[in-house]
Coordinates of C-alpha atoms and ligand atoms in Angstrom, one line a residue:
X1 CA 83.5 87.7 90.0
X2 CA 82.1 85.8 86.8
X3 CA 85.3 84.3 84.7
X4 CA 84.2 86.6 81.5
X5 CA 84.8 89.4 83.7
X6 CA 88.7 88.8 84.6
X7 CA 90.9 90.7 83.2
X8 CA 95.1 89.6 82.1
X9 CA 98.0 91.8 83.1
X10 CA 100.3 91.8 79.8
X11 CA 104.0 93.4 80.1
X12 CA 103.7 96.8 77.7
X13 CA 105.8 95.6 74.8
X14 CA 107.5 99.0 75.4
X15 CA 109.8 97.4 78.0
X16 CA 111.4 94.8 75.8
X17 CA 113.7 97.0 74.4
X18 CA 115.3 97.8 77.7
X19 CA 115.0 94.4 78.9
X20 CA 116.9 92.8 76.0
X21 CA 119.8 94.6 77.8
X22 CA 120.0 93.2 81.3
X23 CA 122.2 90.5 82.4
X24 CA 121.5 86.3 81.5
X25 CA 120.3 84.3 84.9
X26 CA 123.2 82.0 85.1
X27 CA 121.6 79.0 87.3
X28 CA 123.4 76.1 89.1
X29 CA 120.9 73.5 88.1
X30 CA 119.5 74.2 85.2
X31 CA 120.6 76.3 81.9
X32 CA 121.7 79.8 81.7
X33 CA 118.7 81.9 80.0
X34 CA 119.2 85.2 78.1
X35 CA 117.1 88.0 78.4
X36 CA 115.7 87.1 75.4
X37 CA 114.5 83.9 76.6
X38 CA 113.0 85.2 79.9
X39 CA 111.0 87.8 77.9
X40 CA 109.3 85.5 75.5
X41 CA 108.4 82.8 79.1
X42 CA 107.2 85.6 80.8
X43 CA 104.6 87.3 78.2
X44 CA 103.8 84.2 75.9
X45 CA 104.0 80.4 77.6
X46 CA 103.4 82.0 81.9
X47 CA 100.5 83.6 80.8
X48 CA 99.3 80.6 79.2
X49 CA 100.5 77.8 82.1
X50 CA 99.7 80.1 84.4
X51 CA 96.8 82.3 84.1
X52 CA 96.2 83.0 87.9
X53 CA 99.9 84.8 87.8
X54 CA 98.4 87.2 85.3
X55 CA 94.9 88.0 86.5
X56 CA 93.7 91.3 87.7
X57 CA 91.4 90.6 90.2
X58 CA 90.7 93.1 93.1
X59 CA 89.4 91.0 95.7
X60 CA 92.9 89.0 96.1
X61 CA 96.2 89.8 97.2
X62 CA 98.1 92.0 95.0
X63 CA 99.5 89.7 92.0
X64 CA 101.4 91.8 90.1
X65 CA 103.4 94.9 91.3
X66 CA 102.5 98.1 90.2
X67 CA 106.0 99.1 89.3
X68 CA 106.1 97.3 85.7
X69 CA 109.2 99.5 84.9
X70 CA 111.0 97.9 87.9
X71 CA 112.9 95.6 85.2
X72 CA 114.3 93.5 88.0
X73 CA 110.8 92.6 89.2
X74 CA 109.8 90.8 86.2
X75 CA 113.4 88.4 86.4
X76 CA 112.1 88.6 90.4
X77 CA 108.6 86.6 89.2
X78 CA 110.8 84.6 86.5
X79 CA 112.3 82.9 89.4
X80 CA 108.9 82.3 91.0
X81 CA 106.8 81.0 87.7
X82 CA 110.5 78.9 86.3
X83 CA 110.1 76.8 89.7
X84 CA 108.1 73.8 88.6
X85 CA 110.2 73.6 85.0
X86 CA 113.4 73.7 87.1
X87 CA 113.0 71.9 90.1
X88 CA 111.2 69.0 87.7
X89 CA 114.3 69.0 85.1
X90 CA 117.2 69.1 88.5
X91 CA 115.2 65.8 90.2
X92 CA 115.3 64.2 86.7
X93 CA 118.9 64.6 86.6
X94 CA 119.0 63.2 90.7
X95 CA 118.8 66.3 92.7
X96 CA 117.5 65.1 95.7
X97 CA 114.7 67.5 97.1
X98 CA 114.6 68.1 100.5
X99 CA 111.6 69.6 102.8
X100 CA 113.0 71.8 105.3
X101 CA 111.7 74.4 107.9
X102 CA 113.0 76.0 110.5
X103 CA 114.3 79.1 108.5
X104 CA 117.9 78.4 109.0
X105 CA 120.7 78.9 106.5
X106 CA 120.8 76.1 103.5
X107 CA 124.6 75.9 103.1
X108 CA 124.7 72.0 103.8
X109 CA 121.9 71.0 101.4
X110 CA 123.4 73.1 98.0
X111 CA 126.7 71.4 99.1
X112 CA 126.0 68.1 99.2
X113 CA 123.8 68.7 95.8
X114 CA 120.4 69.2 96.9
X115 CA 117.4 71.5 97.0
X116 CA 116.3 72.9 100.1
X117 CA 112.9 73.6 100.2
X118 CA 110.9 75.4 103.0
X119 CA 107.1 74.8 102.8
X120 CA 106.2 78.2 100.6
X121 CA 108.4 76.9 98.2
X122 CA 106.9 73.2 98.6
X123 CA 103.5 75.2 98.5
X124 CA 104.4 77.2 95.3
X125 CA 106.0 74.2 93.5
X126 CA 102.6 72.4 94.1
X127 CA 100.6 75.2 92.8
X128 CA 102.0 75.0 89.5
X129 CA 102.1 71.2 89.0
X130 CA 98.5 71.8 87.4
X131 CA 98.8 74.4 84.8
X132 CA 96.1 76.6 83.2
X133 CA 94.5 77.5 87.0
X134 CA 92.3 81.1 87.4
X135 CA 93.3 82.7 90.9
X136 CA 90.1 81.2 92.7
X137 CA 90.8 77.7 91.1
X138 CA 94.1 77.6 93.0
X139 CA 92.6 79.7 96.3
X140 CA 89.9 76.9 96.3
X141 CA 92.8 73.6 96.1
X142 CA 95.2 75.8 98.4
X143 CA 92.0 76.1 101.0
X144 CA 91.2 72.5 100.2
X145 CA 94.8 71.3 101.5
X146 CA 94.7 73.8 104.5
X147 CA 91.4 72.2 105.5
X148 CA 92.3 68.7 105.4
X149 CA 96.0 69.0 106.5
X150 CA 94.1 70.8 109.7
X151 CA 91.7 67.8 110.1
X152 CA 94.8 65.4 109.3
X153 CA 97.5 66.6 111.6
X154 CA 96.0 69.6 113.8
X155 CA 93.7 72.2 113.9
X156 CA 96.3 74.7 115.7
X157 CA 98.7 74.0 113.3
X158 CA 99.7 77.1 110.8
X159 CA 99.1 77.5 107.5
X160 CA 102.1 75.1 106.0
X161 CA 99.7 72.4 107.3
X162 CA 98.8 72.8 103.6
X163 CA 102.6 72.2 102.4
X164 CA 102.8 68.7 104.9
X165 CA 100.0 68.0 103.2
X166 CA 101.8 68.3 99.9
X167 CA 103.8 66.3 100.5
X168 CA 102.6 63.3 102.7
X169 CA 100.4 63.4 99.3
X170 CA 103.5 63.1 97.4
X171 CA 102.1 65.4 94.8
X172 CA 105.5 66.7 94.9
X173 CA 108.5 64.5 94.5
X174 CA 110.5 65.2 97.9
X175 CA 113.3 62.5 98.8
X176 CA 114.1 63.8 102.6
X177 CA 112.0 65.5 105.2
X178 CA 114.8 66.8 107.1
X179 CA 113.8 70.6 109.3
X180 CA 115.5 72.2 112.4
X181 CA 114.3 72.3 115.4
X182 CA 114.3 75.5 116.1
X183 CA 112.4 77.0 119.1
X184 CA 110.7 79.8 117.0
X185 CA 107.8 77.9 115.1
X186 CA 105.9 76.3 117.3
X187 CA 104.4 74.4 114.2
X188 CA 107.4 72.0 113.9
X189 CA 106.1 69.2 116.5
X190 CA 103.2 68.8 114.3
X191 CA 105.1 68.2 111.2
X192 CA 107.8 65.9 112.5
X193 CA 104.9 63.8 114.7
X194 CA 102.6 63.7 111.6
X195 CA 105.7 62.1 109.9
X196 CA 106.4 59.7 112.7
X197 CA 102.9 58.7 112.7
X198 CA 102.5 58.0 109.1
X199 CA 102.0 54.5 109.6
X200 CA 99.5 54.4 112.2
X201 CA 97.3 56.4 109.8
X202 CA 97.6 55.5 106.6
X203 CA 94.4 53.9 105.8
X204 CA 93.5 57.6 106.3
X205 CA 91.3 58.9 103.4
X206 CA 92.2 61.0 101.0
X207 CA 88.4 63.0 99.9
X208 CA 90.6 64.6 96.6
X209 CA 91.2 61.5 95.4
X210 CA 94.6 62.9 94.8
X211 CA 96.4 59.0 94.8
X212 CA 98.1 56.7 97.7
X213 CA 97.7 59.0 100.5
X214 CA 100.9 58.5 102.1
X215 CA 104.5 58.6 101.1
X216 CA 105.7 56.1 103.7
X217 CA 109.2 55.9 102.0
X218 CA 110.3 59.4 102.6
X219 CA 112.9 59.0 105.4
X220 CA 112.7 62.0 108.0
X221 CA 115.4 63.2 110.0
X222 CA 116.1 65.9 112.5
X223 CA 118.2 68.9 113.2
X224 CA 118.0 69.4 116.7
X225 CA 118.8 72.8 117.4
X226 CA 119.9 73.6 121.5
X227 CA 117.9 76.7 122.5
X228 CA 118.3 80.1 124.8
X229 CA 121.8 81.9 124.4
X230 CA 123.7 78.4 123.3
X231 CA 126.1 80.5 120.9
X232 CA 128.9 80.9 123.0
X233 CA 128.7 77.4 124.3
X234 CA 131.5 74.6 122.9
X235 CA 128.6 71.7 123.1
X236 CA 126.0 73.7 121.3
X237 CA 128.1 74.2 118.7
X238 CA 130.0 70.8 118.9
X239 CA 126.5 69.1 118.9
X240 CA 125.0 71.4 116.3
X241 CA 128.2 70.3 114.2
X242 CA 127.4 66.8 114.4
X243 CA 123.7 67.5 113.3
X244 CA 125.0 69.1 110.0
X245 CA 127.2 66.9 109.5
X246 CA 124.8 64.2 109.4
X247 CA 122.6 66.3 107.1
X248 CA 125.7 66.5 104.9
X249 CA 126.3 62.1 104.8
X250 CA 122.1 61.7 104.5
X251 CA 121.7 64.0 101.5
X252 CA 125.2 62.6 100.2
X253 CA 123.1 58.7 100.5
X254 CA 120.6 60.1 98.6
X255 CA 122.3 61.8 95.9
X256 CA 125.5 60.1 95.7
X257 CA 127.5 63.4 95.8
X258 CA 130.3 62.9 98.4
X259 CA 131.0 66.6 100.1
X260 CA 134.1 67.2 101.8
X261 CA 134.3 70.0 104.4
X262 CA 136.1 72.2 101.3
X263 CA 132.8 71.8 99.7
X264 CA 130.9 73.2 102.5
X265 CA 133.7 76.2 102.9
X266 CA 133.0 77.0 99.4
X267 CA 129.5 77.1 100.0
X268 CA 129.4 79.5 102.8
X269 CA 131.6 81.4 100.7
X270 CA 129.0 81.8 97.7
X271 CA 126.1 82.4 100.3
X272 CA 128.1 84.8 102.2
X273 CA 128.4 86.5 98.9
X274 CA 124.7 86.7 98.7
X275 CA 124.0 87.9 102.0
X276 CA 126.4 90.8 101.6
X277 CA 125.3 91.9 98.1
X278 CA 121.4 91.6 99.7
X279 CA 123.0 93.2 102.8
X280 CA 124.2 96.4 100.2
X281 CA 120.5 96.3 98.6
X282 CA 118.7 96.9 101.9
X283 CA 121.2 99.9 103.2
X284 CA 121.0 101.5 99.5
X285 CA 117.1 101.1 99.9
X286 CA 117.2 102.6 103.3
X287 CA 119.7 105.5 102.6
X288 CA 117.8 106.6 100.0
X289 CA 115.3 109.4 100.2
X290 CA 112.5 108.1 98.5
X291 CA 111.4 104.6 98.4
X292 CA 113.0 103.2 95.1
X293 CA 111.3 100.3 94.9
X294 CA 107.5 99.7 96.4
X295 CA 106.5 97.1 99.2
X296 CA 106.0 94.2 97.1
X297 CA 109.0 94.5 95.2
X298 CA 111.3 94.9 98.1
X299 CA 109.6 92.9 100.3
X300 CA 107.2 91.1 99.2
X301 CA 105.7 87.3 98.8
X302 CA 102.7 86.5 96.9
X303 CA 101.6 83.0 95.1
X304 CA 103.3 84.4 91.9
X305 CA 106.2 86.7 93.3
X306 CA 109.0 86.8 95.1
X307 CA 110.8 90.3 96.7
X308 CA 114.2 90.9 97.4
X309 CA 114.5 89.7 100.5
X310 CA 113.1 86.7 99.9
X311 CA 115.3 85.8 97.1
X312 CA 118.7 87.0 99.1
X313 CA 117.0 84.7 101.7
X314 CA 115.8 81.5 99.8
X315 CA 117.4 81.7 96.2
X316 CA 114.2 80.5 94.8
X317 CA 115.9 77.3 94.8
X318 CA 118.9 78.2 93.0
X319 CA 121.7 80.4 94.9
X320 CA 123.5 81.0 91.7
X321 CA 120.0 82.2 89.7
X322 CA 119.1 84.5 92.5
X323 CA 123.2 85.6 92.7
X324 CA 122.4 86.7 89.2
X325 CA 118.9 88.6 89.9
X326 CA 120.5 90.5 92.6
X327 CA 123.4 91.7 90.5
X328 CA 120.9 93.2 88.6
X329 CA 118.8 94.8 91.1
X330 CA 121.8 96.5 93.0
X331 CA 123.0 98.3 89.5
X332 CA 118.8 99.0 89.0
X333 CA 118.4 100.8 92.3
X334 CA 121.4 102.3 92.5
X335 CA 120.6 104.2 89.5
X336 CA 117.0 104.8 91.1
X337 CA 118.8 106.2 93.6
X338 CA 121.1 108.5 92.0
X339 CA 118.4 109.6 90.1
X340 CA 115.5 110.1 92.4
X341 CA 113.0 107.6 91.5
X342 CA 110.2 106.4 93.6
X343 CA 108.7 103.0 93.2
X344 CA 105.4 103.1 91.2
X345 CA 102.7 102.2 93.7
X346 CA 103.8 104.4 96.7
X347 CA 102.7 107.4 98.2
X348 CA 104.5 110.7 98.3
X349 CA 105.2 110.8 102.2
X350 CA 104.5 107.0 103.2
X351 CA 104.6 105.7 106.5
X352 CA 107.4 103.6 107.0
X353 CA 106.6 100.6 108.5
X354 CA 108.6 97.9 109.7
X355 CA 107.2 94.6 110.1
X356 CA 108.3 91.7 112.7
X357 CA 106.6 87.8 112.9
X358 CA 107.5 85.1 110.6
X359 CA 105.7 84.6 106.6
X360 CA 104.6 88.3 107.8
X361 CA 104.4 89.5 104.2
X362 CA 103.1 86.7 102.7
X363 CA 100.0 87.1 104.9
X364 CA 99.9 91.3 105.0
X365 CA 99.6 91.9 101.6
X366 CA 102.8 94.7 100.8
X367 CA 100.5 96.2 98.0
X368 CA 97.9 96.5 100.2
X369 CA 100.1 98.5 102.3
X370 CA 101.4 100.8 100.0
X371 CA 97.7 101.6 98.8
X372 CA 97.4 102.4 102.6
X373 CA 99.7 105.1 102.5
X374 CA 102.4 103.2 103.7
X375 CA 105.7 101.0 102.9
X376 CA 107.0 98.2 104.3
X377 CA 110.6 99.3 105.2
X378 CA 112.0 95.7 106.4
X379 CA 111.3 92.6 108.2
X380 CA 113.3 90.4 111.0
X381 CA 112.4 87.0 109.0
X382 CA 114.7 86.0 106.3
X383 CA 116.4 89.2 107.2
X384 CA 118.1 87.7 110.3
X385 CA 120.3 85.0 108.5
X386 CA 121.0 87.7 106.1
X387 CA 122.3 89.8 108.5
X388 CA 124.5 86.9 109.6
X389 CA 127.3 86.3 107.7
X390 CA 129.1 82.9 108.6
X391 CA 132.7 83.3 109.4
X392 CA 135.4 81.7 106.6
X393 CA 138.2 81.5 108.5
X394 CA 139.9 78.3 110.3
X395 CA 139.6 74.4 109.0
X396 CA 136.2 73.3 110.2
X397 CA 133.7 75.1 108.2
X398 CA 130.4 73.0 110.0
X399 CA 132.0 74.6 113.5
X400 CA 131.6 78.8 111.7
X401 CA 128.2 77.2 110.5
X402 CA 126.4 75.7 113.9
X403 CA 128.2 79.2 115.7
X404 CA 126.3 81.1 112.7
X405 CA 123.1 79.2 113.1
X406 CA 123.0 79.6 116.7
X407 CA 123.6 83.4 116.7
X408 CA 120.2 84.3 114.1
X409 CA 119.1 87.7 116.0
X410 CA 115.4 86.0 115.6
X411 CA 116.1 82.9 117.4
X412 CA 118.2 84.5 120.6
X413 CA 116.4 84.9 124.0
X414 CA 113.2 87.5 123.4
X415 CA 115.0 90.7 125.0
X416 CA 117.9 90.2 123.1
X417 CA 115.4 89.6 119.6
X418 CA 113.8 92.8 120.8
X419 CA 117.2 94.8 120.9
X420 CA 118.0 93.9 117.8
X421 CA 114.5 94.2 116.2
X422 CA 115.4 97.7 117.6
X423 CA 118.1 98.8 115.6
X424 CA 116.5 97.9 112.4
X425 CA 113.5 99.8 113.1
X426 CA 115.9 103.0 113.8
X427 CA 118.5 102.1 110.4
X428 CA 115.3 101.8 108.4
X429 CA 114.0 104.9 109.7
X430 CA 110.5 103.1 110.4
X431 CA 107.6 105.2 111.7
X432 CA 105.8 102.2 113.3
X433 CA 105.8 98.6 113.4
X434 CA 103.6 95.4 112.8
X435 CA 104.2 92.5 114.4
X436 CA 102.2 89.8 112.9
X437 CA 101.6 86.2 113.5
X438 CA 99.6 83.6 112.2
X439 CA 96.9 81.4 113.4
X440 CA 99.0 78.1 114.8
X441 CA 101.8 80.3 115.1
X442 CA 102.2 80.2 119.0
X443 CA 105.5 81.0 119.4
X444 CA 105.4 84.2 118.1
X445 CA 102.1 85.1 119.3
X446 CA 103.4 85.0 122.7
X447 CA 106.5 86.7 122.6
X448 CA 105.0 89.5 120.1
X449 CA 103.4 91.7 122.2
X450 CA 106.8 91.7 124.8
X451 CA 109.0 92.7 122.0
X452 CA 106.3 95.3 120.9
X453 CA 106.3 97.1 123.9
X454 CA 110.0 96.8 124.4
X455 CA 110.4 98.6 120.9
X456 CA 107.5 101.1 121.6
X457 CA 109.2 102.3 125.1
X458 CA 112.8 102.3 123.6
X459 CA 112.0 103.8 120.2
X460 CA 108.6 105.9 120.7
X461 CA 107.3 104.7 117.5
X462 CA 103.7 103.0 117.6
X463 CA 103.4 99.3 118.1
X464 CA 100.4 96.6 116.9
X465 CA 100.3 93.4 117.4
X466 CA 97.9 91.6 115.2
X467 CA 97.3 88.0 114.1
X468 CA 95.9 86.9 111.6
X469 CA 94.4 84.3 108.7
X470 CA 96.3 81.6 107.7
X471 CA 97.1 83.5 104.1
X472 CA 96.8 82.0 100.9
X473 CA 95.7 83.9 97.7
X474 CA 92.1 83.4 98.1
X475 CA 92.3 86.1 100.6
X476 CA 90.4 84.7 102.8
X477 CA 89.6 86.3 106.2
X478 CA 91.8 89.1 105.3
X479 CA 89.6 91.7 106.1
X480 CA 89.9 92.1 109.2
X481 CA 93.3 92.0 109.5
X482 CA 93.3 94.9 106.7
X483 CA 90.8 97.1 107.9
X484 CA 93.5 96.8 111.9
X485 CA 96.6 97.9 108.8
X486 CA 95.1 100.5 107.5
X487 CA 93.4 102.2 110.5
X488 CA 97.3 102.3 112.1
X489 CA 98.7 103.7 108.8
X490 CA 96.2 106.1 109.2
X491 CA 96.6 106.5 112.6
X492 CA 100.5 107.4 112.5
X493 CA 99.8 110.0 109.2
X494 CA 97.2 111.6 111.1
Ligands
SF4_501 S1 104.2 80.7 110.7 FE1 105.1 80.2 112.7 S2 104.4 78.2 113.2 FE2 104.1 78.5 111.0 S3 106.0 77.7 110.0 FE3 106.3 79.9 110.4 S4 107.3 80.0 112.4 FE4 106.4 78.0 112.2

């Protein structure tokens, strides 16, 4: 598509007034913003910086949601397009920034003062460092780093190859490289070898011409993380305690902020809190009717969004600014509720689907879906630590952690993943679920087609498992996974 020919989304000025009304995001690093303040980033200096968050382009994922008067969306992509101006301003002031991975819970990095980033954030961060980029100009650099990090570290590595990249570049400032090692993504050898192997390869060269190659000063550490029905074993969670409480003393060297165990109890209180208020979101979202909100919104991930359960999930690197978006969306829907609305983008009678697999909707494209005729109804990722709230009780708040951590639905023995997967699919009322996985994601290309047929045989709702491209907002190789989504939507509407 020639540049002259791409056309900018631009918020109708007709929403302001409304707008003006929500609630400030009250952050914990960074200042509170008003209303006011988020209105004037979002329709005069984002569309500026960044011009691929605004574009209308048809070939590429969905960008923007439909649903413009989803006021709660546009704080939603406030969160996304503030990242680089707040995660820049809290490592100025010494918040140490830590790459993690793994998808467990973040309670010991915000309480010993840092920011926990899993690779889409790393990824999404990265994208912005370089402001004024059309769509394709950051599809090519994202495909640039996917390619090389493949070369680098491993061709049957996943798509975060592109995030390692990142940051063995150091074109992000991260100070700790510290992920679990959790049995579900298979892609974690290849980060923590290509870290132990810096040295042996750091003559290694760097075709963007992007600076010293390799960040040999970034110390790495590891979560180990015992595997297969460890919960209600006293080592597991003795040596999972240990683990976290090394996390705790190596984030505390780098920062310098000491954090007693009454630090980390008050951080499981907060994130508890945020689980149960995205908890109350997803039942009001189920119970009701009609879809209030559409795919994206709810579920969503794109380069320049963020949905719900993503931010209940990952905070957008501030638990306290996403506490505050939430709040908002709960009162938003309840009244969509109560009042009947559908989300803008949806079809009257969608197929419900419910989808299972890791980054699953940042590589199906929600919008796409809804166009399809369907909705996406849930997903297991992000939506089994949510589902787990960490108990309060007792003196030894790392113990309720590693017994939390070692409970996630997601991570327990297949059958037992596949029973839970099961009553989601029924509470969400889905009519058929996706399970997808990656390319490099070899875990959970091998277990999805078990779990598929468990939940076909149990629930008599059509199954399809389905890989595909590595995603990224070039939309590369989407095709074919897209033509597979739509000819099941289709399928199950008859
Ligand atoms: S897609 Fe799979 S392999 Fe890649 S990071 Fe996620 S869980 Fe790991």
């Amino acid at each position: 598509m020639p540049q002259s020919a791409i056309k900018s989304f631009q918020y109708p000025e007709s929403l302001k007034e409304k707008f003006l009304k929500t609630s400030d995001i009250k952050f914990r690093y960074s200042k509170t913003v008003t209303p006011e303040e988020i209105w004037h980033f979002m329709t005069v200096d984002a569309p500026r910086r960044y011009p691929y968050a605004y574009e209308v382009n048809p070939y590429f994922m969905d960008q923007i949601s439909a649903d413009v008067n989803f006021l709660t969306g546009i704080k939603c992509r406030y969160l996304r397009l503030s990242q680089k101006d707040r995660f820049l301003g809290a490592h100025n002031n010494g918040v140490p920034i830590i790459f993690t991975q793994g998808g467990q819970t973040f309670e010991p990095y915000y309480a010993a003062g840092g920011i926990p980033m899993r690779p889409g954030l790393i990824s999404r961060f990265a994208d912005d460092l370089v402001e004024g980029q059309t769509l394709n100009q950051l599809g090519n650099n994202k495909k640039e780093k996917l390619e090389f990090g493949h070369k680098l570290i491993h061709t049957e590595s996943c798509g975060i190859v592109g995030s390692h990249v990142t940051v063995q570049r150091g074109l992000v400032p991260v100070d700790l490289i510290a992920p679990y090692l959790c049995l579900r993504c298979s892609d974690k050898q290849y980060l923590v070898e290509s870290y132990r192997n810096i040295k042996n390869v750091e003559s290694y060269d760097d075709p963007a011409s992007r600076g010293p190659y390799f960040k040999k000063d970034i110390p790495l550490m590891l979560i180990d993380y015992p595997i297969d029905n460890q919960n209600e074993k006293e080592w597991a969670t003795d040596y999972l305690e240990t683990m976290l409480r090394n996390l705790t003393a190596k984030i505390t060297e780098l920062g310098g902020k000491e954090v007693t165990d009454k630090d980390l109890a008050e951080e499981i209180r907060f994130e508890n809190k945020i689980r149960k208020l995205t908890q109350d979101i997803v039942h009001l979202w189920w119970s009701a009717p009609v879809p209030p909100t559409n795919s994206s919104d709810f579920a969503g991930t794109s380069s320049t969004s963020a949905g719900l359960f993503r931010i209940g999930n990952e905070f957008s690197g501030d638990p306290n600014g996403a506490y505050s978006v939430l709040k908002d969306a709960y009162t938003e829907l309840q009244e969509r509720v109560r009042t009947g609305v559908k989300g803008t983008g949806v079809s009257d009678d969608p197929v419900r689907i419910y989808i299972l697999g890791p980054a699953a909707t940042e590589t199906l494209d929600p919008g796409y879906i809804d166009k399809q005729g369907g909705v996406v109804v849930g997903k297991d990722d992000q939506w089994s630590e949510i589902c787990t709230l960490v108990d309060e009780g007792g003196n030894n708040p790392y113990q309720n952690l590693a017994k939390a951590i070692l409970s996630f639905p997601i991570e327990l023995p297949t059958e037992q993943r596949a029973e839970w997967a099961i009553q989601q699919v029924k509470q969400s009322r889905a009519d058929g679920v996706i399970f997808t996985h990656t390319w490099g994601c070899n875990f959970q290309s091998s277990v999805a087609r078990m779990i598929c047929d468990i939940i076909r045989d149990e629930v008599g709702v059509p199954v399809m498992d389905t890989g595909n491209n590595s995603g990224n907002s070039s939309g590369l190789g989407e095709e074919q996974s897209k033509t597979r989504v739509a000819a099941f939507i289709e399928m199950i509407s008859g």
